Tab-separated table of C-alpha atoms in Angstrom:
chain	number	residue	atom	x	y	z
A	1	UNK	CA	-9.462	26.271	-6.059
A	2	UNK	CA	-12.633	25.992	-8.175
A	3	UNK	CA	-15.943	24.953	-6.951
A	4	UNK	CA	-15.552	22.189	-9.494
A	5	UNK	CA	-12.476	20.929	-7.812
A	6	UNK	CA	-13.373	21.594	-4.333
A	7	UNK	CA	-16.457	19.796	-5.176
A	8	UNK	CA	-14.460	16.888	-6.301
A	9	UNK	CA	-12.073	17.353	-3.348
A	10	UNK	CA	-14.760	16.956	-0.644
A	11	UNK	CA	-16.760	14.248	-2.315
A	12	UNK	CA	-13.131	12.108	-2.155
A	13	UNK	CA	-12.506	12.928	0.971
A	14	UNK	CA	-16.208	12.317	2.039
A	15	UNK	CA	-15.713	8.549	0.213
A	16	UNK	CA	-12.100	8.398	1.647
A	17	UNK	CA	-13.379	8.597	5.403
A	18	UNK	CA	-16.159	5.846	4.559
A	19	UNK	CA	-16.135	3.929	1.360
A	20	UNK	CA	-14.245	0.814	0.242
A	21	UNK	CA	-12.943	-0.933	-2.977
A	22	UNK	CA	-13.610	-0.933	-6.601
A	23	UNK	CA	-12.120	-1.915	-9.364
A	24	UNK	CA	-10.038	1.490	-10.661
A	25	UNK	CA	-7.225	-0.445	-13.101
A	26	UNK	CA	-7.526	1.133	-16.450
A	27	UNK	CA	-5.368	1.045	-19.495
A	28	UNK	CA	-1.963	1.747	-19.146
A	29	UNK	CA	-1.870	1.614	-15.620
A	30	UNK	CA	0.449	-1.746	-14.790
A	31	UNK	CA	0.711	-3.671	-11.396
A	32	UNK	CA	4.303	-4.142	-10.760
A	33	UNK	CA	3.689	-6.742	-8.169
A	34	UNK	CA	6.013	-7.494	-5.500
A	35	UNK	CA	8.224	-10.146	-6.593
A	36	UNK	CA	10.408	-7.953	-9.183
A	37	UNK	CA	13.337	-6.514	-6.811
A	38	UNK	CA	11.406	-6.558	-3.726
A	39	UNK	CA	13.353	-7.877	-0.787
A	40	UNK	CA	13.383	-4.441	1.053
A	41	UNK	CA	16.960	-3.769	1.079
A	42	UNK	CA	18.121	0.045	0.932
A	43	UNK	CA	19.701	-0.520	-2.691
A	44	UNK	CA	16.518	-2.628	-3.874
A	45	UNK	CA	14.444	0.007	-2.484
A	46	UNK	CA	16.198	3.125	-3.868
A	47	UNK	CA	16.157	0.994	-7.209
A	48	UNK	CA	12.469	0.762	-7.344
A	49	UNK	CA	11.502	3.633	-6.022
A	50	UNK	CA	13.528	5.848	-9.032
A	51	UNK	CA	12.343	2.945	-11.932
A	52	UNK	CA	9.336	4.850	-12.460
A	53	UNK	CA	8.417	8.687	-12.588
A	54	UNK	CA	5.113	7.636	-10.105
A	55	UNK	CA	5.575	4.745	-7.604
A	56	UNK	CA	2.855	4.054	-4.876
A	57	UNK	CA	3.280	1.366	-1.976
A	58	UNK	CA	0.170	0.397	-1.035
A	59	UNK	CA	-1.595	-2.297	0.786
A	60	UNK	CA	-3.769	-4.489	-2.654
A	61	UNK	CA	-3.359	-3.518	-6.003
A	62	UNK	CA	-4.072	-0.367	-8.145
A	63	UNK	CA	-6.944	-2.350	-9.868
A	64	UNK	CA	-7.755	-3.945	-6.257
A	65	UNK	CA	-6.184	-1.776	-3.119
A	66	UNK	CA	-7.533	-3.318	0.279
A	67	UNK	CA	-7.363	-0.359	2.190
A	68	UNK	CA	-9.460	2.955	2.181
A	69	UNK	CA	-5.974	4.864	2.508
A	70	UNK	CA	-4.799	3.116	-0.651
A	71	UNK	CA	-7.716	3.084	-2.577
A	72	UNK	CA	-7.848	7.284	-2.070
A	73	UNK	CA	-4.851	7.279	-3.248
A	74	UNK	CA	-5.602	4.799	-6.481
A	75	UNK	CA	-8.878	7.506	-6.411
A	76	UNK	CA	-6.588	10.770	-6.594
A	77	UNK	CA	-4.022	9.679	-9.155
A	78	UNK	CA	-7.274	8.248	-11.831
A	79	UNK	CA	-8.461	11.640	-11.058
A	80	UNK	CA	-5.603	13.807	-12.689
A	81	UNK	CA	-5.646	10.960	-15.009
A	82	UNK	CA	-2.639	8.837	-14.627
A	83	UNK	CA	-2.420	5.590	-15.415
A	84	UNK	CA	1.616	4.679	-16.086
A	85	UNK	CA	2.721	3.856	-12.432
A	86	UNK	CA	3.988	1.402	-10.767
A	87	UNK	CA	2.451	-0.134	-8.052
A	88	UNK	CA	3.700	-2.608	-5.500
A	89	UNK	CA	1.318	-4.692	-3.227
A	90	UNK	CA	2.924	-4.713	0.545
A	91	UNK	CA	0.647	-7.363	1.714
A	92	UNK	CA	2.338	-9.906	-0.404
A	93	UNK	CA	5.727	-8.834	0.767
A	94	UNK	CA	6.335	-8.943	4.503
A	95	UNK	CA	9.781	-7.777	3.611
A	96	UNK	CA	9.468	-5.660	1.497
A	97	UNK	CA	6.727	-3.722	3.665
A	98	UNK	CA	9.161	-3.340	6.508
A	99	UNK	CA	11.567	-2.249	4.285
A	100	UNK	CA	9.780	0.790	2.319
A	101	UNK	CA	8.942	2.170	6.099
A	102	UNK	CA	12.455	2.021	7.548
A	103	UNK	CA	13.811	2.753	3.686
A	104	UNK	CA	11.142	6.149	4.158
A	105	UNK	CA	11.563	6.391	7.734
A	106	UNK	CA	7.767	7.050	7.098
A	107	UNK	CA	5.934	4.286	9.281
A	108	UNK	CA	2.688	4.261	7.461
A	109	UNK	CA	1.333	2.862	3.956
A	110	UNK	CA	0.226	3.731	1.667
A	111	UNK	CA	3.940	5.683	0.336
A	112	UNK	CA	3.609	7.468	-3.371
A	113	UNK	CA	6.823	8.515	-4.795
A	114	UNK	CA	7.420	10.796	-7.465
A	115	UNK	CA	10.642	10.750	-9.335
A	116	UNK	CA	12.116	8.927	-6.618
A	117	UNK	CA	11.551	11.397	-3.666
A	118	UNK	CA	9.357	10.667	-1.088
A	119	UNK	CA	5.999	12.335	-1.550
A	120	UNK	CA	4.346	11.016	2.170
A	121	UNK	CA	1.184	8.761	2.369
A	122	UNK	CA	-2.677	9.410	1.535
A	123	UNK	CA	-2.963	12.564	3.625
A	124	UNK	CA	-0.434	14.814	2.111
A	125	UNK	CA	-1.457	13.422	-1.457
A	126	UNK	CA	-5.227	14.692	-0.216
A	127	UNK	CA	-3.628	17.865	0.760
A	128	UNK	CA	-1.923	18.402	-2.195
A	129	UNK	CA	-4.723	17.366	-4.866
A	130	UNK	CA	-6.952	19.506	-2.464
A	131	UNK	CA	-4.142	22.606	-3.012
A	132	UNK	CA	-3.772	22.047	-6.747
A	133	UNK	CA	0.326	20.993	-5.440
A	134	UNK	CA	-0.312	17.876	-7.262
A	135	UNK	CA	-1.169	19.239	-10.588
A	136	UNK	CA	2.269	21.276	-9.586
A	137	UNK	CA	4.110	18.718	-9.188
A	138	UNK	CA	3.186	16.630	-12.221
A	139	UNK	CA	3.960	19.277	-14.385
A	140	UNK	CA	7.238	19.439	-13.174
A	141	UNK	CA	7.695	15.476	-14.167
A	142	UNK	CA	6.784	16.034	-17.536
A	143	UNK	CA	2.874	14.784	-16.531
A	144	UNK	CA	-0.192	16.297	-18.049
A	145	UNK	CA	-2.766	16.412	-15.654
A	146	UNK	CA	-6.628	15.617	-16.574
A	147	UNK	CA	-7.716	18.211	-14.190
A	148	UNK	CA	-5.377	20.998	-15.504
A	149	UNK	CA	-7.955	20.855	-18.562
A	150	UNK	CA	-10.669	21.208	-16.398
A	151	UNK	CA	-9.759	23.685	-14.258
A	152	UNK	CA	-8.217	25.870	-17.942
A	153	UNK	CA	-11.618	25.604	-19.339
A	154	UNK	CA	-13.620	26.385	-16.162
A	155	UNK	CA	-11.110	29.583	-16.212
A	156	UNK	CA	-11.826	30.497	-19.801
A	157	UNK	CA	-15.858	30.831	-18.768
């Protein structure tokens, strides 16, 4: 990894183990709420979780998460630089909060899918923006990832 990114990587974690909130919603990201489909059935769950190439359960909003956990994970994915993903807020949706951890078997939140497999929770998306995995990962999606330009120009230098 570069020293840029590791740089970046430890300052995120370093905020991750102490900071809070902050407004992160930008254009093109979109709250999908908790209403639409939610109910936390196995069928309503496998539906939402494939609607979207990125989907991230998380406790607040994208533009408002109300966890550290979440909002590291809100941090990681404005870091590569996407925006289009859906995200549902659990603490609206007793239901459907219960229903994403059996649905996962994965008792923690937050949960980030990608193309409708399970991904894991803030940790492994650390680990694997800390790897470069993530950048990986989004490529194979079809996702352009804002630090693949920075890491291409740090390697042209």
């Amino acid at each position: 990894m570069s020293g840029s990114l590791r740089r970046v990587g430890t300052a995120l974690l370093r905020w991750w183990r102490g900071a809070g909130g902050g407004g992160l919603w930008g254009p093109g990201m979109r709250a999908a709420g908790s209403g639409a489909g939610s109910g936390g059935s196995a069928e309503q769950l496998d539906a939402l979780v494939k609607k979207d190439k990125v989907v991230v359960f998380l406790k607040g909003m994208p533009e408002q998460p109300q966890c550290g956990f979440s909002n590291a994970v809100v941090q990681i994915l404005r870091l590569h630089g996407i925006r289009d993903y859906a995200g549902y807020n659990l603490l609206d949706d007793p239901e459907l909060q219960q229903g994403i951890k059996d649905y996962s078997n994965w008792p923690t939140i937050p949960q980030v899918y990608l193309n409708g497999e399970s991904v894991g929770g803030c940790d492994i998306l650390l680990q694997m923006y800390q790897t470069g995995d993530l950048v990986e990962e989004l490529k194979k999606l079809g996702i352009h990832s804002a630090l693949f330009d920075e890491k291409k120009d740090q390697d042209s230098k």
